[in-house]
Amino acid sequence: MTSSIAQLTKVVAFQIIRGVFQKAGYVTYPGFPNVIGCIDGTHIPIKAPSMNEGDYVNRKSIHSINVQVICEATHIITNVEAKWPGSVHDARIFRESSLCQTFQQGQYNGYLLGDRGYPCLPCLMTPYPEPDPGPQTRFNLAHSRTRAKVEMTIGILKSRFHCLRGLRVSPERACDIIVACVVLHNIAPIRGESHPPCIEEDGPEEPLQIFPYNRDGRLLRDRISQNYFY
């Protein structure tokens, strides 16, 4: 892929993804209030690069790109970050993304759902680590069922594009190919194409990290569990 084609791919990807994410009325998730997307990371294997090789070794000792994916209820991918080596944790990818800054500026009225590999923030709800019986347990159950949508979306993406099972190219070219696959994935339903059976995603959550206490995020989680899952 030449540099000009790669740049065009990124522009097209940005326009499609921005258009989906900034619609006035999002395709909402049933059973969970105000969710505008589900977030997860997925690793795309690559060949060992010649430079900074150790940075690309993930927790499974495989060289990879760690890709952040956010989707809506219809399996449309509304945001993708494909530039981070496999050793980088999901939480850092989100924290340093422009999307996180946009959320912090209050430009979106809603929040994402993520697993316990992320911190609990006003813009990103995670499950209770040790839920009490009642609202907290029901919150976690609804959270799990809703967040499964992103795991299914990633599985469909990898099933649709078998090359994502392993790219024997440089990290830079791999990132361009990943973004191009996401663009084509989003075009497919517009063309009326049915999605293939999804591939099982790549195992357990990211290793848990100790995050700074975020009072606002936990207060919002408690309010949601009391108001909607009591």
PDB file of C-alpha atoms in Angstrom:
ATOM      1  CA  MET A   1       0.000   0.000   0.000  1.00  0.00           C
ATOM      2  CA  THR A   2       1.567   3.299  -1.078  1.00  0.00           C
ATOM      3  CA  SER A   3       1.679   6.238   1.295  1.00  0.00           C
ATOM      4  CA  SER A   4      -0.959   8.144  -0.729  1.00  0.00           C
ATOM      5  CA  ILE A   5      -3.359   5.185  -0.686  1.00  0.00           C
ATOM      6  CA  ALA A   6      -2.715   4.674   3.009  1.00  0.00           C
ATOM      7  CA  GLN A   7      -3.504   8.334   3.703  1.00  0.00           C
ATOM      8  CA  LEU A   8      -6.699   8.157   1.635  1.00  0.00           C
ATOM      9  CA  THR A   9      -7.752   5.061   3.569  1.00  0.00           C
ATOM     10  CA  LYS A  10      -7.310   6.918   6.862  1.00  0.00           C
ATOM     11  CA  VAL A  11      -9.294   9.927   5.593  1.00  0.00           C
ATOM     12  CA  VAL A  12     -12.156   7.743   4.388  1.00  0.00           C
ATOM     13  CA  ALA A  13     -12.092   5.801   7.651  1.00  0.00           C
ATOM     14  CA  PHE A  14     -12.229   8.999   9.685  1.00  0.00           C
ATOM     15  CA  GLN A  15     -15.152  10.393   7.704  1.00  0.00           C
ATOM     16  CA  ILE A  16     -17.221   7.185   7.948  1.00  0.00           C
ATOM     17  CA  ILE A  17     -16.471   6.614  11.625  1.00  0.00           C
ATOM     18  CA  ARG A  18     -16.985  10.264  12.592  1.00  0.00           C
ATOM     19  CA  GLY A  19     -20.295  10.324  10.726  1.00  0.00           C
ATOM     20  CA  VAL A  20     -21.568   7.280  12.599  1.00  0.00           C
ATOM     21  CA  PHE A  21     -20.395   8.396  16.022  1.00  0.00           C
ATOM     22  CA  GLN A  22     -21.658  11.974  15.821  1.00  0.00           C
ATOM     23  CA  LYS A  23     -25.208  11.214  14.698  1.00  0.00           C
ATOM     24  CA  ALA A  24     -27.795  13.007  16.818  1.00  0.00           C
ATOM     25  CA  GLY A  25     -29.528   9.772  17.770  1.00  0.00           C
ATOM     26  CA  TYR A  26     -27.229   6.808  18.311  1.00  0.00           C
ATOM     27  CA  VAL A  27     -28.317   3.224  17.715  1.00  0.00           C
ATOM     28  CA  THR A  28     -28.838   2.539  21.391  1.00  0.00           C
ATOM     29  CA  TYR A  29     -28.474  -0.688  23.304  1.00  0.00           C
ATOM     30  CA  PRO A  30     -31.619  -2.235  24.773  1.00  0.00           C
ATOM     31  CA  GLY A  31     -31.507  -2.967  28.487  1.00  0.00           C
ATOM     32  CA  PHE A  32     -28.829  -0.422  29.415  1.00  0.00           C
ATOM     33  CA  PRO A  33     -29.434   3.350  29.561  1.00  0.00           C
ATOM     34  CA  ASN A  34     -27.430   5.973  27.653  1.00  0.00           C
ATOM     35  CA  VAL A  35     -24.844   3.594  26.193  1.00  0.00           C
ATOM     36  CA  ILE A  36     -23.392   4.955  22.961  1.00  0.00           C
ATOM     37  CA  GLY A  37     -20.820   2.246  22.370  1.00  0.00           C
ATOM     38  CA  CYS A  38     -18.947  -0.747  23.707  1.00  0.00           C
ATOM     39  CA  ILE A  39     -15.147  -0.731  23.809  1.00  0.00           C
ATOM     40  CA  ASP A  40     -12.522  -3.449  23.747  1.00  0.00           C
ATOM     41  CA  GLY A  41      -9.014  -4.141  22.536  1.00  0.00           C
ATOM     42  CA  THR A  42      -8.040  -6.920  20.176  1.00  0.00           C
ATOM     43  CA  HIS A  43      -4.624  -8.136  19.115  1.00  0.00           C
ATOM     44  CA  ILE A  44      -3.745  -8.551  15.438  1.00  0.00           C
ATOM     45  CA  PRO A  45      -0.653 -10.775  15.068  1.00  0.00           C
ATOM     46  CA  ILE A  46       2.194  -9.469  12.929  1.00  0.00           C
ATOM     47  CA  LYS A  47       5.651 -10.716  12.056  1.00  0.00           C
ATOM     48  CA  ALA A  48       8.454  -9.669  14.416  1.00  0.00           C
ATOM     49  CA  PRO A  49       9.526  -6.161  13.391  1.00  0.00           C
ATOM     50  CA  SER A  50      13.183  -5.278  12.881  1.00  0.00           C
ATOM     51  CA  MET A  51      12.982  -2.263  15.214  1.00  0.00           C
ATOM     52  CA  ASN A  52      11.669  -2.097  18.796  1.00  0.00           C
ATOM     53  CA  GLU A  53      10.774  -5.789  18.530  1.00  0.00           C
ATOM     54  CA  GLY A  54      10.149  -6.184  22.268  1.00  0.00           C
ATOM     55  CA  ASP A  55       7.467  -3.492  22.296  1.00  0.00           C
ATOM     56  CA  TYR A  56       5.243  -5.644  20.085  1.00  0.00           C
ATOM     57  CA  VAL A  57       5.279  -8.760  22.287  1.00  0.00           C
ATOM     58  CA  ASN A  58       1.860  -9.095  23.971  1.00  0.00           C
ATOM     59  CA  ARG A  59       0.818 -10.990  27.098  1.00  0.00           C
ATOM     60  CA  LYS A  60       0.676 -14.228  25.071  1.00  0.00           C
ATOM     61  CA  SER A  61       4.270 -13.718  23.873  1.00  0.00           C
ATOM     62  CA  ILE A  62       3.041 -13.003  20.324  1.00  0.00           C
ATOM     63  CA  HIS A  63       4.046  -9.996  18.244  1.00  0.00           C
ATOM     64  CA  SER A  64       0.934  -7.922  17.601  1.00  0.00           C
ATOM     65  CA  ILE A  65      -0.792  -4.585  17.162  1.00  0.00           C
ATOM     66  CA  ASN A  66      -3.256  -3.847  19.983  1.00  0.00           C
ATOM     67  CA  VAL A  67      -6.308  -2.320  18.290  1.00  0.00           C
ATOM     68  CA  GLN A  68      -8.993  -0.369  20.155  1.00  0.00           C
ATOM     69  CA  VAL A  69     -12.468  -0.997  18.770  1.00  0.00           C
ATOM     70  CA  ILE A  70     -15.721   0.753  19.688  1.00  0.00           C
ATOM     71  CA  CYS A  71     -18.981  -0.407  18.149  1.00  0.00           C
ATOM     72  CA  GLU A  72     -22.685   0.326  18.287  1.00  0.00           C
ATOM     73  CA  ALA A  73     -25.545  -2.146  18.581  1.00  0.00           C
ATOM     74  CA  THR A  74     -25.648  -2.937  14.850  1.00  0.00           C
ATOM     75  CA  HIS A  75     -21.962  -4.050  14.723  1.00  0.00           C
ATOM     76  CA  ILE A  76     -20.895  -0.806  13.032  1.00  0.00           C
ATOM     77  CA  ILE A  77     -17.415   0.151  14.268  1.00  0.00           C
ATOM     78  CA  THR A  78     -17.635   3.788  15.308  1.00  0.00           C
ATOM     79  CA  ASN A  79     -14.035   4.263  16.389  1.00  0.00           C
ATOM     80  CA  VAL A  80     -10.765   2.432  15.792  1.00  0.00           C
ATOM     81  CA  GLU A  81      -7.251   3.094  17.106  1.00  0.00           C
ATOM     82  CA  ALA A  82      -4.760   0.981  15.168  1.00  0.00           C
ATOM     83  CA  LYS A  83      -1.271   2.202  15.992  1.00  0.00           C
ATOM     84  CA  TRP A  84      -0.203   0.711  19.332  1.00  0.00           C
ATOM     85  CA  PRO A  85       2.295  -2.127  19.898  1.00  0.00           C
ATOM     86  CA  GLY A  86       0.976  -5.316  21.492  1.00  0.00           C
ATOM     87  CA  SER A  87       2.647  -4.659  24.850  1.00  0.00           C
ATOM     88  CA  VAL A  88       0.517  -1.529  25.471  1.00  0.00           C
ATOM     89  CA  HIS A  89      -2.445  -1.979  27.822  1.00  0.00           C
ATOM     90  CA  ASP A  90      -6.018  -1.272  26.655  1.00  0.00           C
ATOM     91  CA  ALA A  91      -6.483   1.378  29.334  1.00  0.00           C
ATOM     92  CA  ARG A  92      -3.515   3.414  28.130  1.00  0.00           C
ATOM     93  CA  ILE A  93      -4.720   3.290  24.534  1.00  0.00           C
ATOM     94  CA  PHE A  94      -8.063   4.775  25.568  1.00  0.00           C
ATOM     95  CA  ARG A  95      -6.520   7.305  27.958  1.00  0.00           C
ATOM     96  CA  GLU A  96      -4.255   8.717  25.242  1.00  0.00           C
ATOM     97  CA  SER A  97      -6.854   8.663  22.466  1.00  0.00           C
ATOM     98  CA  SER A  98      -8.402  11.829  21.074  1.00  0.00           C
ATOM     99  CA  LEU A  99     -11.812  10.255  21.750  1.00  0.00           C
ATOM    100  CA  CYS A 100     -11.109  10.179  25.498  1.00  0.00           C
ATOM    101  CA  GLN A 101     -10.288  13.881  25.408  1.00  0.00           C
ATOM    102  CA  THR A 102     -13.508  14.551  23.502  1.00  0.00           C
ATOM    103  CA  PHE A 103     -15.513  12.731  26.172  1.00  0.00           C
ATOM    104  CA  GLN A 104     -13.769  14.707  28.911  1.00  0.00           C
ATOM    105  CA  GLN A 105     -14.784  17.925  27.159  1.00  0.00           C
ATOM    106  CA  GLY A 106     -18.416  16.862  27.477  1.00  0.00           C
ATOM    107  CA  GLN A 107     -19.145  16.585  23.763  1.00  0.00           C
ATOM    108  CA  TYR A 108     -21.012  13.261  24.046  1.00  0.00           C
ATOM    109  CA  ASN A 109     -24.142  12.675  26.105  1.00  0.00           C
ATOM    110  CA  GLY A 110     -23.630   9.081  27.174  1.00  0.00           C
ATOM    111  CA  TYR A 111     -20.894   6.609  27.998  1.00  0.00           C
ATOM    112  CA  LEU A 112     -19.090   3.518  26.814  1.00  0.00           C
ATOM    113  CA  LEU A 113     -19.115   0.055  28.360  1.00  0.00           C
ATOM    114  CA  GLY A 114     -15.780  -1.648  28.915  1.00  0.00           C
ATOM    115  CA  ASP A 115     -14.397  -4.592  30.856  1.00  0.00           C
ATOM    116  CA  ARG A 116     -12.373  -4.417  34.075  1.00  0.00           C
ATOM    117  CA  GLY A 117      -9.209  -3.758  32.089  1.00  0.00           C
ATOM    118  CA  TYR A 118     -10.373  -0.127  31.999  1.00  0.00           C
ATOM    119  CA  PRO A 119     -10.863   2.365  34.843  1.00  0.00           C
ATOM    120  CA  CYS A 120     -14.430   3.249  35.824  1.00  0.00           C
ATOM    121  CA  LEU A 121     -14.995   6.790  34.516  1.00  0.00           C
ATOM    122  CA  PRO A 122     -18.051   8.975  33.895  1.00  0.00           C
ATOM    123  CA  CYS A 123     -17.538   8.261  30.184  1.00  0.00           C
ATOM    124  CA  LEU A 124     -16.656   4.571  30.579  1.00  0.00           C
ATOM    125  CA  MET A 125     -18.650   2.224  32.800  1.00  0.00           C
ATOM    126  CA  THR A 126     -17.000  -0.989  34.002  1.00  0.00           C
ATOM    127  CA  PRO A 127     -18.545  -3.822  36.057  1.00  0.00           C
ATOM    128  CA  TYR A 128     -18.384  -3.987  39.836  1.00  0.00           C
ATOM    129  CA  PRO A 129     -15.328  -6.051  40.803  1.00  0.00           C
ATOM    130  CA  GLU A 130     -17.163  -7.647  43.765  1.00  0.00           C
ATOM    131  CA  PRO A 131     -20.875  -6.905  43.324  1.00  0.00           C
ATOM    132  CA  ASP A 132     -23.317  -7.061  46.211  1.00  0.00           C
ATOM    133  CA  PRO A 133     -26.503  -9.097  45.657  1.00  0.00           C
ATOM    134  CA  GLY A 134     -29.300  -7.082  44.092  1.00  0.00           C
ATOM    135  CA  PRO A 135     -28.781  -3.977  41.934  1.00  0.00           C
ATOM    136  CA  GLN A 136     -25.005  -4.370  41.593  1.00  0.00           C
ATOM    137  CA  THR A 137     -25.294  -7.987  40.479  1.00  0.00           C
ATOM    138  CA  ARG A 138     -28.070  -7.108  38.017  1.00  0.00           C
ATOM    139  CA  PHE A 139     -25.964  -4.187  36.757  1.00  0.00           C
ATOM    140  CA  ASN A 140     -23.069  -6.558  36.071  1.00  0.00           C
ATOM    141  CA  LEU A 141     -25.306  -9.038  34.271  1.00  0.00           C
ATOM    142  CA  ALA A 142     -26.782  -6.366  31.991  1.00  0.00           C
ATOM    143  CA  HIS A 143     -23.313  -4.910  31.485  1.00  0.00           C
ATOM    144  CA  SER A 144     -21.902  -8.281  30.413  1.00  0.00           C
ATOM    145  CA  ARG A 145     -24.760  -9.036  28.033  1.00  0.00           C
ATOM    146  CA  THR A 146     -24.525  -5.603  26.443  1.00  0.00           C
ATOM    147  CA  ARG A 147     -20.735  -5.481  26.190  1.00  0.00           C
ATOM    148  CA  ALA A 148     -20.733  -8.865  24.433  1.00  0.00           C
ATOM    149  CA  LYS A 149     -21.708  -6.889  21.317  1.00  0.00           C
ATOM    150  CA  VAL A 150     -18.157  -5.592  20.860  1.00  0.00           C
ATOM    151  CA  GLU A 151     -16.677  -9.066  21.225  1.00  0.00           C
ATOM    152  CA  MET A 152     -19.091 -10.295  18.551  1.00  0.00           C
ATOM    153  CA  THR A 153     -18.244  -7.343  16.304  1.00  0.00           C
ATOM    154  CA  ILE A 154     -14.518  -8.060  16.538  1.00  0.00           C
ATOM    155  CA  GLY A 155     -15.223 -11.710  15.793  1.00  0.00           C
ATOM    156  CA  ILE A 156     -17.234 -10.764  12.696  1.00  0.00           C
ATOM    157  CA  LEU A 157     -14.451  -8.418  11.539  1.00  0.00           C
ATOM    158  CA  LYS A 158     -11.836 -11.165  11.817  1.00  0.00           C
ATOM    159  CA  SER A 159     -14.118 -13.697  10.185  1.00  0.00           C
ATOM    160  CA  ARG A 160     -14.825 -11.343   7.290  1.00  0.00           C
ATOM    161  CA  PHE A 161     -11.123 -10.570   6.768  1.00  0.00           C
ATOM    162  CA  HIS A 162      -9.022 -13.667   7.376  1.00  0.00           C
ATOM    163  CA  CYS A 163      -5.825 -11.668   6.874  1.00  0.00           C
ATOM    164  CA  LEU A 164      -6.359 -10.222  10.351  1.00  0.00           C
ATOM    165  CA  ARG A 165      -5.512 -13.613  11.827  1.00  0.00           C
ATOM    166  CA  GLY A 166      -1.889 -12.769  11.066  1.00  0.00           C
ATOM    167  CA  LEU A 167      -0.250 -10.018   8.993  1.00  0.00           C
ATOM    168  CA  ARG A 168       3.280 -10.711   7.778  1.00  0.00           C
ATOM    169  CA  VAL A 169       4.042  -7.062   7.117  1.00  0.00           C
ATOM    170  CA  SER A 170       5.636  -4.141   8.948  1.00  0.00           C
ATOM    171  CA  PRO A 171       3.745  -2.547  11.873  1.00  0.00           C
ATOM    172  CA  GLU A 172       3.041   0.592   9.821  1.00  0.00           C
ATOM    173  CA  ARG A 173       1.550  -1.328   6.918  1.00  0.00           C
ATOM    174  CA  ALA A 174      -0.355  -3.610   9.297  1.00  0.00           C
ATOM    175  CA  CYS A 175      -2.069  -0.577  10.837  1.00  0.00           C
ATOM    176  CA  ASP A 176      -3.111   0.673   7.388  1.00  0.00           C
ATOM    177  CA  ILE A 177      -4.539  -2.745   6.489  1.00  0.00           C
ATOM    178  CA  ILE A 178      -6.466  -2.957   9.784  1.00  0.00           C
ATOM    179  CA  VAL A 179      -8.084   0.453   9.223  1.00  0.00           C
ATOM    180  CA  ALA A 180      -8.948  -0.469   5.640  1.00  0.00           C
ATOM    181  CA  CYS A 181     -10.633  -3.663   6.865  1.00  0.00           C
ATOM    182  CA  VAL A 182     -12.687  -1.650   9.349  1.00  0.00           C
ATOM    183  CA  VAL A 183     -13.841   0.713   6.601  1.00  0.00           C
ATOM    184  CA  LEU A 184     -14.897  -2.205   4.406  1.00  0.00           C
ATOM    185  CA  HIS A 185     -16.562  -3.886   7.396  1.00  0.00           C
ATOM    186  CA  ASN A 186     -18.721  -0.777   7.888  1.00  0.00           C
ATOM    187  CA  ILE A 187     -19.593  -0.590   4.186  1.00  0.00           C
ATOM    188  CA  ALA A 188     -20.764  -4.217   4.051  1.00  0.00           C
ATOM    189  CA  PRO A 189     -24.100  -3.725   5.877  1.00  0.00           C
ATOM    190  CA  ILE A 190     -24.795  -0.588   3.818  1.00  0.00           C
ATOM    191  CA  ARG A 191     -24.569  -2.846   0.760  1.00  0.00           C
ATOM    192  CA  GLY A 192     -26.929  -5.323   2.383  1.00  0.00           C
ATOM    193  CA  GLU A 193     -24.322  -8.029   2.972  1.00  0.00           C
ATOM    194  CA  SER A 194     -24.962 -10.452   5.797  1.00  0.00           C
ATOM    195  CA  HIS A 195     -22.106 -10.981   8.220  1.00  0.00           C
ATOM    196  CA  PRO A 196     -20.249 -14.289   8.434  1.00  0.00           C
ATOM    197  CA  PRO A 197     -20.186 -16.382  11.621  1.00  0.00           C
ATOM    198  CA  CYS A 198     -17.949 -14.628  14.113  1.00  0.00           C
ATOM    199  CA  ILE A 199     -14.614 -16.005  15.238  1.00  0.00           C
ATOM    200  CA  GLU A 200     -14.199 -16.541  18.984  1.00  0.00           C
ATOM    201  CA  GLU A 201     -12.285 -13.632  20.438  1.00  0.00           C
ATOM    202  CA  ASP A 202      -8.821 -13.930  21.898  1.00  0.00           C
ATOM    203  CA  GLY A 203      -9.408 -15.126  25.448  1.00  0.00           C
ATOM    204  CA  PRO A 204      -9.558 -13.422  28.849  1.00  0.00           C
ATOM    205  CA  GLU A 205      -9.582  -9.748  29.653  1.00  0.00           C
ATOM    206  CA  GLU A 206      -6.412  -7.715  29.862  1.00  0.00           C
ATOM    207  CA  PRO A 207      -4.562  -8.181  33.165  1.00  0.00           C
ATOM    208  CA  LEU A 208      -6.109  -5.946  35.815  1.00  0.00           C
ATOM    209  CA  GLN A 209      -4.289  -2.771  36.739  1.00  0.00           C
ATOM    210  CA  ILE A 210      -4.612  -0.602  39.820  1.00  0.00           C
ATOM    211  CA  PHE A 211      -6.217   2.630  38.650  1.00  0.00           C
ATOM    212  CA  PRO A 212      -6.403   5.913  40.548  1.00  0.00           C
ATOM    213  CA  TYR A 213      -9.694   6.218  42.406  1.00  0.00           C
ATOM    214  CA  ASN A 214     -12.262   8.036  40.276  1.00  0.00           C
ATOM    215  CA  ARG A 215     -15.107   9.164  42.499  1.00  0.00           C
ATOM    216  CA  ASP A 216     -17.280  10.559  39.691  1.00  0.00           C
ATOM    217  CA  GLY A 217     -17.166   7.326  37.695  1.00  0.00           C
ATOM    218  CA  ARG A 218     -18.100   5.155  40.671  1.00  0.00           C
ATOM    219  CA  LEU A 219     -20.852   7.511  41.779  1.00  0.00           C
ATOM    220  CA  LEU A 220     -22.401   7.365  38.303  1.00  0.00           C
ATOM    221  CA  ARG A 221     -22.178   3.565  38.328  1.00  0.00           C
ATOM    222  CA  ASP A 222     -23.926   3.446  41.705  1.00  0.00           C
ATOM    223  CA  ARG A 223     -26.629   5.828  40.471  1.00  0.00           C
ATOM    224  CA  ILE A 224     -27.265   3.717  37.366  1.00  0.00           C
ATOM    225  CA  SER A 225     -27.482   0.484  39.365  1.00  0.00           C
ATOM    226  CA  GLN A 226     -29.918   2.035  41.858  1.00  0.00           C
ATOM    227  CA  ASN A 227     -32.113   3.782  39.287  1.00  0.00           C
ATOM    228  CA  TYR A 228     -32.305   1.074  36.632  1.00  0.00           C
ATOM    229  CA  PHE A 229     -31.458  -2.255  38.283  1.00  0.00           C
ATOM    230  CA  TYR A 230     -33.041  -1.996  41.728  1.00  0.00           C
TER     231      TYR A 230
END
